CSV table of C-alpha atoms in Angstrom, one decimal:
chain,number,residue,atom,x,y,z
R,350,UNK,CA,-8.2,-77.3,16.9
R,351,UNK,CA,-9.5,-77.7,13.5
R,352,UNK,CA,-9.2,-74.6,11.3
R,353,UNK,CA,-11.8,-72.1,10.6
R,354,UNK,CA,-10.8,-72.7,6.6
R,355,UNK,CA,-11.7,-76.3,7.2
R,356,UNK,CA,-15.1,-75.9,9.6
R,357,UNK,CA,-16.8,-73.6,7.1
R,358,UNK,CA,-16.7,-76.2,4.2
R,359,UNK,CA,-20.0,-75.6,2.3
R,360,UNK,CA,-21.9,-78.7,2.8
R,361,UNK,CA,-24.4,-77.8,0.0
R,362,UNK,CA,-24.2,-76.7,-3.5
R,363,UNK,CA,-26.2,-73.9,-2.8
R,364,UNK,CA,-23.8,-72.6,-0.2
R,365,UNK,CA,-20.7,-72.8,-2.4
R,366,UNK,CA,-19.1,-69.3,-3.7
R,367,UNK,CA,-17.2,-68.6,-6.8
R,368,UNK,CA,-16.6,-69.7,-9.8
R,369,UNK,CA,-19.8,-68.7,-11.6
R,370,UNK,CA,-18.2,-68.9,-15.1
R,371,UNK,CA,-19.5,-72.8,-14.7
R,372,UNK,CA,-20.6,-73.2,-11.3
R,373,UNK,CA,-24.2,-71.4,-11.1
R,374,UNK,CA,-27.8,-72.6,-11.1
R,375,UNK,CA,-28.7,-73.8,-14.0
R,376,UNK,CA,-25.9,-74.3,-15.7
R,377,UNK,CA,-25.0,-77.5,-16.9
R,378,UNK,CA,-22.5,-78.5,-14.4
R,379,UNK,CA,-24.8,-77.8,-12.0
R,380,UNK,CA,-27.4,-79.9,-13.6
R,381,UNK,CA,-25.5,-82.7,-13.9
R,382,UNK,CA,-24.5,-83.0,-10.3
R,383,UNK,CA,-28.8,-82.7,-9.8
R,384,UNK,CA,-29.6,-85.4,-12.2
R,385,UNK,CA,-26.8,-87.4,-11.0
R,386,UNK,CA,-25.2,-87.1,-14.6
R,387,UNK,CA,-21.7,-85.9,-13.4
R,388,UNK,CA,-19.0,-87.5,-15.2
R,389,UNK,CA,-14.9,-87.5,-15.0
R,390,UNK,CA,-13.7,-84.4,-14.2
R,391,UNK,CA,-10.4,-82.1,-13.9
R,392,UNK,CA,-10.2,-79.1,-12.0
R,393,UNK,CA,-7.3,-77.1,-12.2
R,394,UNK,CA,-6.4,-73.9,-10.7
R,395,UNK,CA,-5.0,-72.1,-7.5
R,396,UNK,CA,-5.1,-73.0,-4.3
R,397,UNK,CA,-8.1,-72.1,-1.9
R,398,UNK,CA,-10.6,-72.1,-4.9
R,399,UNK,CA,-13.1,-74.8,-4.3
R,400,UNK,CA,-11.5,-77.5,-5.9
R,401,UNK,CA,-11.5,-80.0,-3.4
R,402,UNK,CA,-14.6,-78.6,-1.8
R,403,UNK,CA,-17.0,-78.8,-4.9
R,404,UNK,CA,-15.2,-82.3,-5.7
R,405,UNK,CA,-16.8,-83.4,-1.8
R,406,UNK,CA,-20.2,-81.7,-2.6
R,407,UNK,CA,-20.4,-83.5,-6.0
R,408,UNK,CA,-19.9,-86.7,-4.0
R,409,UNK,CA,-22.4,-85.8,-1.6
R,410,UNK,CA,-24.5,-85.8,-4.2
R,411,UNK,CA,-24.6,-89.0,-5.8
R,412,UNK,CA,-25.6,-92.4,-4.8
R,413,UNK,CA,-22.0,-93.6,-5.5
R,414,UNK,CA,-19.5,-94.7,-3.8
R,415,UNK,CA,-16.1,-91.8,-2.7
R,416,UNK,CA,-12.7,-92.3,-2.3
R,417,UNK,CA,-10.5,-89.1,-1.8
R,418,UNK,CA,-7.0,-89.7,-1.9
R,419,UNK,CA,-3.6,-87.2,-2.6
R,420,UNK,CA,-1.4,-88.1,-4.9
R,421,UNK,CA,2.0,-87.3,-3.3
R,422,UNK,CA,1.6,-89.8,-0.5
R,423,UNK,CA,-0.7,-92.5,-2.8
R,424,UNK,CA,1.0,-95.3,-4.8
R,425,UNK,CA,-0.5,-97.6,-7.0
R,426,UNK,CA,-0.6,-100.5,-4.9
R,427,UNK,CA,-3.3,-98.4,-3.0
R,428,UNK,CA,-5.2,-96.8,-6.4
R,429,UNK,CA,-5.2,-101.2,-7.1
R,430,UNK,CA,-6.7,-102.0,-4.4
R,431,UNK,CA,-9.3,-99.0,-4.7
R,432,UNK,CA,-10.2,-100.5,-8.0
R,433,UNK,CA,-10.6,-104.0,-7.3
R,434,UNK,CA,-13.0,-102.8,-4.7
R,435,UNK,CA,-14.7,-100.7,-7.7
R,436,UNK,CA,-14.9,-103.7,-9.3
R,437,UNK,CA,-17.0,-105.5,-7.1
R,438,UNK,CA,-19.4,-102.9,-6.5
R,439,UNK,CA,-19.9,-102.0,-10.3
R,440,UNK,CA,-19.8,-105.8,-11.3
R,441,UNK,CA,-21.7,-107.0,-8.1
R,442,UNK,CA,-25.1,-106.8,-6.7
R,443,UNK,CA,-24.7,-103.2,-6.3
R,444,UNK,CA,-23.5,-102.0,-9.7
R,445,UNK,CA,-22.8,-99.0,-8.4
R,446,UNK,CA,-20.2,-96.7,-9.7
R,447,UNK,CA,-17.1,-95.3,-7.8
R,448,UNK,CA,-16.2,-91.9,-7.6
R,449,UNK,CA,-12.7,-91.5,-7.2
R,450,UNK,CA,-11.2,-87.6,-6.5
R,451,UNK,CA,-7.6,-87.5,-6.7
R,452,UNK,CA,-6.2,-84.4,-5.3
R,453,UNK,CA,-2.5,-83.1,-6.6
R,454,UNK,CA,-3.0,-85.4,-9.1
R,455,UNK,CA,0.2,-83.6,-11.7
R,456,UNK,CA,2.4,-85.5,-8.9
R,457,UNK,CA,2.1,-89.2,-10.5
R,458,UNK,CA,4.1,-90.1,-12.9
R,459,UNK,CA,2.8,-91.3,-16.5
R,460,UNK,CA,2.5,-95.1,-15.5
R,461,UNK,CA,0.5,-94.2,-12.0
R,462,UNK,CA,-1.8,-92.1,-14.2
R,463,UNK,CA,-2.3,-95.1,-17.2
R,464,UNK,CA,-3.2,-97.1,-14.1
R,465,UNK,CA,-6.8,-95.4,-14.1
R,466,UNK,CA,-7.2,-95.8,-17.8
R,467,UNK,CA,-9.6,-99.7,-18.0
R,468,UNK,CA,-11.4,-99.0,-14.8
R,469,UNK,CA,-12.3,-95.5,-16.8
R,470,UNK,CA,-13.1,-96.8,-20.2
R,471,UNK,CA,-15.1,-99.7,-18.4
R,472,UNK,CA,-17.2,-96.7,-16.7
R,473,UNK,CA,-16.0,-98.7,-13.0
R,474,UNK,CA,-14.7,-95.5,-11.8
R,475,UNK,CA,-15.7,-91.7,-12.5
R,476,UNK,CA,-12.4,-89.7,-11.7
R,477,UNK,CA,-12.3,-86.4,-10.6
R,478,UNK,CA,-8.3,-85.2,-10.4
R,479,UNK,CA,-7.8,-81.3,-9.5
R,480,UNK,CA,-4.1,-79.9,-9.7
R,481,UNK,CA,-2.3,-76.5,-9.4
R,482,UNK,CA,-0.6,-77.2,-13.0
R,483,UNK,CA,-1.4,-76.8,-15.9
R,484,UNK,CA,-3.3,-80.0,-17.2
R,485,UNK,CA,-2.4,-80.3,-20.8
R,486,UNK,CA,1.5,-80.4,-19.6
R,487,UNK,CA,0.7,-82.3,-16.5
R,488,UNK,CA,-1.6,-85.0,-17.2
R,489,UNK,CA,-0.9,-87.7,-19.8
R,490,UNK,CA,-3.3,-87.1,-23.3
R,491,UNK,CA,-4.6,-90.7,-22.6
R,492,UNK,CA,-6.5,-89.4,-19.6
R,493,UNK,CA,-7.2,-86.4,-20.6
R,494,UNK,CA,-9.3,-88.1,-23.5
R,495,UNK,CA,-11.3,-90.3,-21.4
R,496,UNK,CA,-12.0,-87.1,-19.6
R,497,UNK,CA,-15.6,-85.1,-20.4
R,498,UNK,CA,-14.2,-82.0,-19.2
R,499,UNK,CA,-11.4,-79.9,-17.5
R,500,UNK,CA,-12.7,-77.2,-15.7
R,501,UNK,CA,-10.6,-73.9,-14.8
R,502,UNK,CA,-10.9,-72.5,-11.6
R,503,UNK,CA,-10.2,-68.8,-11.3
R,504,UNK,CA,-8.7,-67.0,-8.0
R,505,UNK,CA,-12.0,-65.7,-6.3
R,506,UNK,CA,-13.0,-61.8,-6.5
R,507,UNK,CA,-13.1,-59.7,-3.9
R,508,UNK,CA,-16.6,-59.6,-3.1
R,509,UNK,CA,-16.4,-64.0,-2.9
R,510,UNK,CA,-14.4,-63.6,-0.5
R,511,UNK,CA,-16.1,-61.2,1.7
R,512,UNK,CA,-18.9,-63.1,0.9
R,513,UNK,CA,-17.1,-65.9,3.0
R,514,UNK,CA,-15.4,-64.4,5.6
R,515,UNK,CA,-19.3,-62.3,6.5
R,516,UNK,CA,-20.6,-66.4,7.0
R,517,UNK,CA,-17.9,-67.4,9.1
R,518,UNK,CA,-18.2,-64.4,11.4
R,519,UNK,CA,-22.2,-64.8,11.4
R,520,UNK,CA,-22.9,-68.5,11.2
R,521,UNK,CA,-23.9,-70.0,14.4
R,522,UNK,CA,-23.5,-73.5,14.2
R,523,UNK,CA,-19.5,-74.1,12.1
R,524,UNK,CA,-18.2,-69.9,12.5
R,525,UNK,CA,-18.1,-67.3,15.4
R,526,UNK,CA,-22.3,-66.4,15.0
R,527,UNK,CA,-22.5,-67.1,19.1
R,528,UNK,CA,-20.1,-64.8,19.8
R,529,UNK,CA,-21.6,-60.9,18.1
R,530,UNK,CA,-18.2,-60.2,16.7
R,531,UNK,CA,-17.9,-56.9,15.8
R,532,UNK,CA,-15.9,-55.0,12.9
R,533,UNK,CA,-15.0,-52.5,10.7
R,534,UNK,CA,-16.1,-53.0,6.9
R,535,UNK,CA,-12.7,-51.6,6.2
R,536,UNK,CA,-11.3,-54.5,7.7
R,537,UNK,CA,-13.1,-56.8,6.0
R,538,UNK,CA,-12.2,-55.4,2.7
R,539,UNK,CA,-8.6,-55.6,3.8
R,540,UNK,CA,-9.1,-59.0,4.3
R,541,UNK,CA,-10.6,-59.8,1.4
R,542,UNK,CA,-7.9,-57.8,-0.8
R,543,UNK,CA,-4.7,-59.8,1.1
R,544,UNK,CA,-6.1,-63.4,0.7
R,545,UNK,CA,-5.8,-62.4,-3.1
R,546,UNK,CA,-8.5,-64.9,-4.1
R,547,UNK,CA,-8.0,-67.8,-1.9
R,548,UNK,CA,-10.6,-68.6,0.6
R,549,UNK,CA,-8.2,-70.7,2.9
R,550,UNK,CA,-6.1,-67.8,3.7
R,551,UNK,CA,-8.5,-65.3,4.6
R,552,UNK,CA,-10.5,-67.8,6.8
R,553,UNK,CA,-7.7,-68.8,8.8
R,554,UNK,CA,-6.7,-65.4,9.4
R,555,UNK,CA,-10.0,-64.5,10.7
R,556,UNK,CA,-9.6,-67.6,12.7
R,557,UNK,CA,-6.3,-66.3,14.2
R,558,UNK,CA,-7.6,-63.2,14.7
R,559,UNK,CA,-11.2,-63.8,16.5
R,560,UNK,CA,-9.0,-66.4,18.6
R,561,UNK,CA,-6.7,-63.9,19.9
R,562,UNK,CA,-8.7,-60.9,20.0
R,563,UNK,CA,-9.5,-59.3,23.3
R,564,UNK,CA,-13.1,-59.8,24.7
R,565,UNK,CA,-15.3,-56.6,23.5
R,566,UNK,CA,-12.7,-55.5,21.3
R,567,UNK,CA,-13.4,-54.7,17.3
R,568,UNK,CA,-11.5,-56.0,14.1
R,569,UNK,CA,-9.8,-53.4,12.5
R,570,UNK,CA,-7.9,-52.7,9.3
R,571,UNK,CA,-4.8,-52.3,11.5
R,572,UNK,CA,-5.8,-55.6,13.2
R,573,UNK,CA,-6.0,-57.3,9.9
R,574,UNK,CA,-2.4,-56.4,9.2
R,575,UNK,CA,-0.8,-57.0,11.9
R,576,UNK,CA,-2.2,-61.1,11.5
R,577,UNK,CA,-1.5,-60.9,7.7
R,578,UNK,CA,2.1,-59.0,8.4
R,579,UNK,CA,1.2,-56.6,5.4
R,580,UNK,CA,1.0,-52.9,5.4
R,581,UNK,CA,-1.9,-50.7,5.2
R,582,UNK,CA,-0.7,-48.7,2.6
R,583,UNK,CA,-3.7,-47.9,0.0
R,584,UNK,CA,-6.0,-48.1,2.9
R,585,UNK,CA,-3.9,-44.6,5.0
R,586,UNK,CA,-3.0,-43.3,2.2
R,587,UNK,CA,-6.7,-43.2,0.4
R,588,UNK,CA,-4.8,-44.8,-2.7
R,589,UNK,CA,-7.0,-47.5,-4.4
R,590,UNK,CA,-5.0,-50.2,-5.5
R,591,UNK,CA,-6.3,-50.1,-9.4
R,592,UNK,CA,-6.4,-46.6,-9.6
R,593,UNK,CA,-2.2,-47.2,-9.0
R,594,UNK,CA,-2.1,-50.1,-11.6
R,595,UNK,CA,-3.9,-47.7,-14.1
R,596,UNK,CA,-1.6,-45.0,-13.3
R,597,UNK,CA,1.5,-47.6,-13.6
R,598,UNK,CA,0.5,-49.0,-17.1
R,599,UNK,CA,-0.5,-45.4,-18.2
R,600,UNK,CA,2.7,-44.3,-17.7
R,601,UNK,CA,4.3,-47.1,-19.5
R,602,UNK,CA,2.4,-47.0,-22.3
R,603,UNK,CA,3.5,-43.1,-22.5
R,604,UNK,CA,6.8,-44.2,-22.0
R,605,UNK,CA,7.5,-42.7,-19.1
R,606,UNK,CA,9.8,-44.8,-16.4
R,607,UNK,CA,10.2,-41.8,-14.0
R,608,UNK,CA,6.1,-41.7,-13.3
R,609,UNK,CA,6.1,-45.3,-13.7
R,610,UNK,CA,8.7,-46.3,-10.8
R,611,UNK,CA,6.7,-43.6,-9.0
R,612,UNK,CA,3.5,-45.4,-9.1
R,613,UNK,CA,5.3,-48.6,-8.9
R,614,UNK,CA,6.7,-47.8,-5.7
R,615,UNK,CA,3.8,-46.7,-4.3
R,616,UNK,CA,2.4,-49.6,-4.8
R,617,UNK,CA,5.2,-51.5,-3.4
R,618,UNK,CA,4.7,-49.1,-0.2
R,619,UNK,CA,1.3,-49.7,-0.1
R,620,UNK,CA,1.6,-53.0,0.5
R,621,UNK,CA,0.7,-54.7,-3.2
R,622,UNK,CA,2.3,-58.1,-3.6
R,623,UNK,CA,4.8,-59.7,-6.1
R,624,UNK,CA,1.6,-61.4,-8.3
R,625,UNK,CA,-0.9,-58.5,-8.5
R,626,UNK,CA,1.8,-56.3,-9.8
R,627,UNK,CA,3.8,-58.9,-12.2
R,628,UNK,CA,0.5,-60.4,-13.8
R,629,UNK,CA,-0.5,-56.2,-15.0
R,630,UNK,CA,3.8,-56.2,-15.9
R,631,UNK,CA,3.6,-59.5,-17.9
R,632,UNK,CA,-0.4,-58.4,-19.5
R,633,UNK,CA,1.6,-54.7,-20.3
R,634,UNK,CA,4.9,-56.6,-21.8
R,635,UNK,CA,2.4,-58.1,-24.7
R,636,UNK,CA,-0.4,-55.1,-25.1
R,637,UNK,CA,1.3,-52.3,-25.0
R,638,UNK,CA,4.8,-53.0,-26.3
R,639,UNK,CA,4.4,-56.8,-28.1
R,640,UNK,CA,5.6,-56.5,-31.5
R,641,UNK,CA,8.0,-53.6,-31.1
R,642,UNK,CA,9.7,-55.4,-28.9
R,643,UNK,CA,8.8,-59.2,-28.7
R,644,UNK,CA,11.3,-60.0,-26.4
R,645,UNK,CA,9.8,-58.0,-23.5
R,646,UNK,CA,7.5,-60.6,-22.5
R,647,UNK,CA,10.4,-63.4,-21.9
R,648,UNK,CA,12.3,-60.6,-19.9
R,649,UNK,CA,9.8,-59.6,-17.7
R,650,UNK,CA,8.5,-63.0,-17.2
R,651,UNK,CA,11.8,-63.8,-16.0
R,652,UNK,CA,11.4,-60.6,-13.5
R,653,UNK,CA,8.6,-62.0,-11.9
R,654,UNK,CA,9.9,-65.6,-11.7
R,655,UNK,CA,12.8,-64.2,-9.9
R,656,UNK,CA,10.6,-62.0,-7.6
R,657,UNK,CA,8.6,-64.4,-6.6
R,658,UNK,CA,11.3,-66.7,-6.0
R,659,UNK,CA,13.4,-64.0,-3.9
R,660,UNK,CA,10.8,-62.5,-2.4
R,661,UNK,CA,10.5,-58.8,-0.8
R,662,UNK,CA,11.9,-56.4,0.0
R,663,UNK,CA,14.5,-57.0,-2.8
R,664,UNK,CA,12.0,-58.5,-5.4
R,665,UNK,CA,10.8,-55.0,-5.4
R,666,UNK,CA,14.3,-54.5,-7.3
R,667,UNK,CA,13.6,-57.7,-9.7
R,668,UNK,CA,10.0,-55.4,-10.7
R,669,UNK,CA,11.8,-52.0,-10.6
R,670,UNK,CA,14.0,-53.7,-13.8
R,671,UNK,CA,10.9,-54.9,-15.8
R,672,UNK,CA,9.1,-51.9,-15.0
R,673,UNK,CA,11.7,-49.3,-16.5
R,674,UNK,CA,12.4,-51.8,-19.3
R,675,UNK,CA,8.4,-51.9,-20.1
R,676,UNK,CA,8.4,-47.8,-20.6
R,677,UNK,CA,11.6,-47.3,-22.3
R,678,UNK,CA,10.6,-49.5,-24.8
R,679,UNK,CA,9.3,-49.0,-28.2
R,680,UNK,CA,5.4,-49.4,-28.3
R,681,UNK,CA,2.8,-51.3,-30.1
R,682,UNK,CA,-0.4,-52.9,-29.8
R,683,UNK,CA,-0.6,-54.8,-33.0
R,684,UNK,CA,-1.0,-58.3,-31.5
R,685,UNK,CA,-3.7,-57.4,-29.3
R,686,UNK,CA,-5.2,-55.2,-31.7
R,687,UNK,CA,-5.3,-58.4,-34.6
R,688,UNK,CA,-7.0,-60.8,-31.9
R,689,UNK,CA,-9.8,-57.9,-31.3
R,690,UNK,CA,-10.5,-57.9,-34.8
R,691,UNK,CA,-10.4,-61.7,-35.6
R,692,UNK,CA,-12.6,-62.4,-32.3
R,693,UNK,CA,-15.0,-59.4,-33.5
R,694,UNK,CA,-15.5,-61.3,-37.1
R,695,UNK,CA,-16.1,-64.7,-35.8
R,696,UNK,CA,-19.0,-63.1,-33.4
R,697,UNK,CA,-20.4,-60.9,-36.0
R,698,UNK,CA,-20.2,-62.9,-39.0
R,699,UNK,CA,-20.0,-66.2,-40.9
R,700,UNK,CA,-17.0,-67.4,-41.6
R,701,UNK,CA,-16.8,-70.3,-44.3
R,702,UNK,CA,-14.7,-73.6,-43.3
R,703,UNK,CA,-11.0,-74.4,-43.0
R,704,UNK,CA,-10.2,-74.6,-46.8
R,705,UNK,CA,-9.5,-78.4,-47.8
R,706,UNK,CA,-5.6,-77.9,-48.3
R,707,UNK,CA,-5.1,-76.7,-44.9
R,708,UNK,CA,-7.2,-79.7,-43.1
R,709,UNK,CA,-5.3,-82.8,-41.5
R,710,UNK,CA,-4.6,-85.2,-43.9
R,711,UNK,CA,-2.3,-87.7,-41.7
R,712,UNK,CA,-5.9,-90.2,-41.3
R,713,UNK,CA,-6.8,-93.2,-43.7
R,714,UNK,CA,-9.6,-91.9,-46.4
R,715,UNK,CA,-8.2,-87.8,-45.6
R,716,UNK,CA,-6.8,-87.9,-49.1
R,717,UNK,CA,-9.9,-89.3,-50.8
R,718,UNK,CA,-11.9,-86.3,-49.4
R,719,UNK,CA,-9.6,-84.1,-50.8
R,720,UNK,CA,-8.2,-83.0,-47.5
R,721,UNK,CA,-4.4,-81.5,-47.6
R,722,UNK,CA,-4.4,-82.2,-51.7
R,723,UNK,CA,-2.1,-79.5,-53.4
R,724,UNK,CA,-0.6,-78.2,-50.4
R,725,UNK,CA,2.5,-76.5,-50.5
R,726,UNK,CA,5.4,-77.4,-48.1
R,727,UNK,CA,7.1,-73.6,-47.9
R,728,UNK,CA,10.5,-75.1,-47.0
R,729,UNK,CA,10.6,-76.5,-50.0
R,730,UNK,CA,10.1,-73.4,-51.6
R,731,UNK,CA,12.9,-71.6,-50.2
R,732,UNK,CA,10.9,-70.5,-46.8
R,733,UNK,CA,7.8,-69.2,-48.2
R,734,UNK,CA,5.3,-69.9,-51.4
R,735,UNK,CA,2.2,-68.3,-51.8
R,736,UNK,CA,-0.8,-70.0,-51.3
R,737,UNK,CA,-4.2,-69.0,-49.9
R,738,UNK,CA,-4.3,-70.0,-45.7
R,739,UNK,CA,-7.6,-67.6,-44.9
R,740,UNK,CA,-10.9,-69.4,-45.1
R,741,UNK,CA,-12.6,-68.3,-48.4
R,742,UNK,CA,-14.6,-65.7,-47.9
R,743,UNK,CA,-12.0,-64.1,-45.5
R,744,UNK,CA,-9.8,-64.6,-48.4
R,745,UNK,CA,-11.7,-63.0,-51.4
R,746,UNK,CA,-12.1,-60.1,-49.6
R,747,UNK,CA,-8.1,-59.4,-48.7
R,748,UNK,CA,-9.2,-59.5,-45.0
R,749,UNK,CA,-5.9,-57.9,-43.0
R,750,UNK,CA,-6.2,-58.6,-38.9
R,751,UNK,CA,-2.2,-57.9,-38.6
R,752,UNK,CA,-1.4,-54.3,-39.1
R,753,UNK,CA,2.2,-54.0,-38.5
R,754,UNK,CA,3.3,-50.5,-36.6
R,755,UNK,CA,7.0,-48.7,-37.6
R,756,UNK,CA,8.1,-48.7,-34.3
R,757,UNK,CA,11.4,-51.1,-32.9
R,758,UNK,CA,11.4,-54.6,-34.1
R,759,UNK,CA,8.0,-54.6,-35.8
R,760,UNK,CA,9.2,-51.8,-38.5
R,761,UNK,CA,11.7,-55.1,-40.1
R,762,UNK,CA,8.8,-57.5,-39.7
R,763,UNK,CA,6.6,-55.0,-41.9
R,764,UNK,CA,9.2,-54.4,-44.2
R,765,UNK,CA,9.8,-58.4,-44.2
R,766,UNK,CA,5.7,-59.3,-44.3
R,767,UNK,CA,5.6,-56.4,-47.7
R,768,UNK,CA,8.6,-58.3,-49.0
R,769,UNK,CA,6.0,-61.6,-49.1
R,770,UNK,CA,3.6,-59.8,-50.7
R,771,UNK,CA,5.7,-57.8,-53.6
């Protein structure tokens, strides 16, 4: 039986959901597929967010020829062969381009990946590659260059995948539209909140669930859980899930671990997972404590690696550790505070250019435009020298971003960063 996940495969542009930070129409990604204008491409991102799907529609789209392949079980004996038959077609009576998507693409190694790089810069192949990983670690800098864009994908919200799972249960030709399912909104927002943004999930367990449900019967919230083996929890207990993750970061940031393990742990009982509580714990680790305590972050990063790696119930213990650690530590919002301001001038303001001293001078003819003249190397000075680093304008005027606080660590790299300036 092929799955519901699979089946409901948009088989339009229009019909695809999510990721409307570049995917809408209009926009120029969306354009390009149109006019047939669509370059290389890498998508990145989680699992069950479009990324092969929108790679098939793009084909669908152009008058090219498609390969799809996966790189864990394709060599490059097979990606030769794909490219002599590129060849022929763009160098033949055709002249038509290939598009080539390579799904898992982090999986080859640098020489499988260098393999692509003629065929690209000859234009005999357009290359779409989507991977989990992040691509500037994961894929060499020789393709990334003869890429025109990378494209993040993002986790879809809540209300893409309701979105979803509503067109499954009322289309009549690929979902269950024949069949007048009935259910509980409840349940559907249940579902949409334990796929935690990917689509694949949440249509396969409606698929499980429509068929194995009784004739007549209705979907449930309790129905939901029982297919996704999670807990009702915020649903019995009328706690909203955000309202707990408030409460939990609230706490911390008022240094308080006995209210925070108590909102912790009722979202542990409620039946919040590992990642929606240890990306607020690693987001909290750098907002709210940063500076006073700049080892937090490493710390509770290493508490949700191990979580996530143990899994619950004792991961719960793994959180418990970061959590207390978060609100018994020494508070400050410097960092976050700095990047508000310096994001606030460069959208409110005109900034003058990199000053020439600063600028890369390592290219022939740099030095003849006066880039990286009279800089001053501060190791040879001992650590530090002064020079001016702030664009011009930023500089006459003294502009301050950092504002160090007196609490924990930060109060020695005040004292240290006044030392600089006396």
């Amino acid at each position: 039986m092929i799955p519901l996940s699979t089946r409901m495969r948009p088989t339009t542009l229009d019909e695809f959901v999510g990721q409307e930070h570049f995917m809408y129409k209009g926009s120029l990604f969306y354009n390009s597929i149109k006019n047939r204008t669509f370059d290389s491409a890498i998508f990145h991102g989680p699992s069950g967010t479009g990324k092969t799907t929108l790679a098939r529609l793009i084909a669908s789209e152009m008058d090219s020829n498609f390969y799809e392949i996966n790189a864990s079980t394709t060599g490059t004996k097979e990606l030769k062969e794909l490219i002599d038959k590129a060849n022929l077609s763009f160098y033949g009576l055709e002249k038509k381009t290939t598009y080539v998507y390579i799904d898992e693409f982090h999986r080859w190694n640098k020489l499988q990946q260098d393999s692509l790089l003629k065929a690209l810069e000859e234009g005999v192949i357009r290359f779409i590659g989507s991977t989990t990983e992040n691509p500037y670690f994961a894929i060499n800098n020789a393709v990334i260059s003869r890429v025109r864009n990378i494209y993040e994908f993002k986790r879809l919200t809540d209300d893409n995948i309701k979105t979803i799972v509503l067109r499954a249960v009322t289309d009549k030709e690929k979902g269950f539209g024949n069949l007048n399912i009935k259910y509980d909104q409840d349940a559907v927002d249940m579902l949409s909140v334990f796929a935690n943004g990917d689509a694949r999930v949440a249509l396969d367990a409606l698929g499980f669930i429509i068929d194995n449900l009784d004739e007549g019967s209705t979907i449930t919230k309790e129905i939901v859980a029982e297919a996704m083996q999670r807990k009702i929890g915020f649903y019995d207990k009328g706690d909203d899930r955000y309202n707990l993750l408030s409460a939990l970061q609230k706490s911390i940031r008022g240094s308080d671990p006995d209210a925070a393990i108590h909102y912790f742990a009722r979202l542990v009982d409620g039946g919040a997972d590992i990642q929606m509580i240890g990306r607020r714990l690693m987001v909290m680790a750098s907002e709210d404590i940063g500076m006073a305590y700049p080892s937090a972050i490493s710390i509770v990063t290493s508490c949700v690696q191990a979580a996530l790696m143990v899994g619950m119930p004792e991961a719960a213990i793994n959180l418990s550790e970061a959590v207390i650690l978060l609100a018994s530590s020494p508070k400050s919002n410097s960092a976050n505070e700095a990047f508000i301001a310096a994001t606030k001038d460069l959208h409110t303001r005109k900034i003058d250019d990199v000053p020439d001293v600063l600028k890369d001078s390592h290219y022939k003819g740099a030095r003849d435009k006066g880039y990286g003249n009279g800089y001053k190397y501060p190791h040879n000075y001992g650590g530090y020298v002064k020079q001016q680093y702030l664009p011009d304008n930023l500089y006459k005027e003294g502009v301050r971003y950092y504002k160090p606080k007196e609490n924990g660590s930060e109060a020695s790299f005040k004292k240290y960063l006044e030392g600089l300036d006396k």
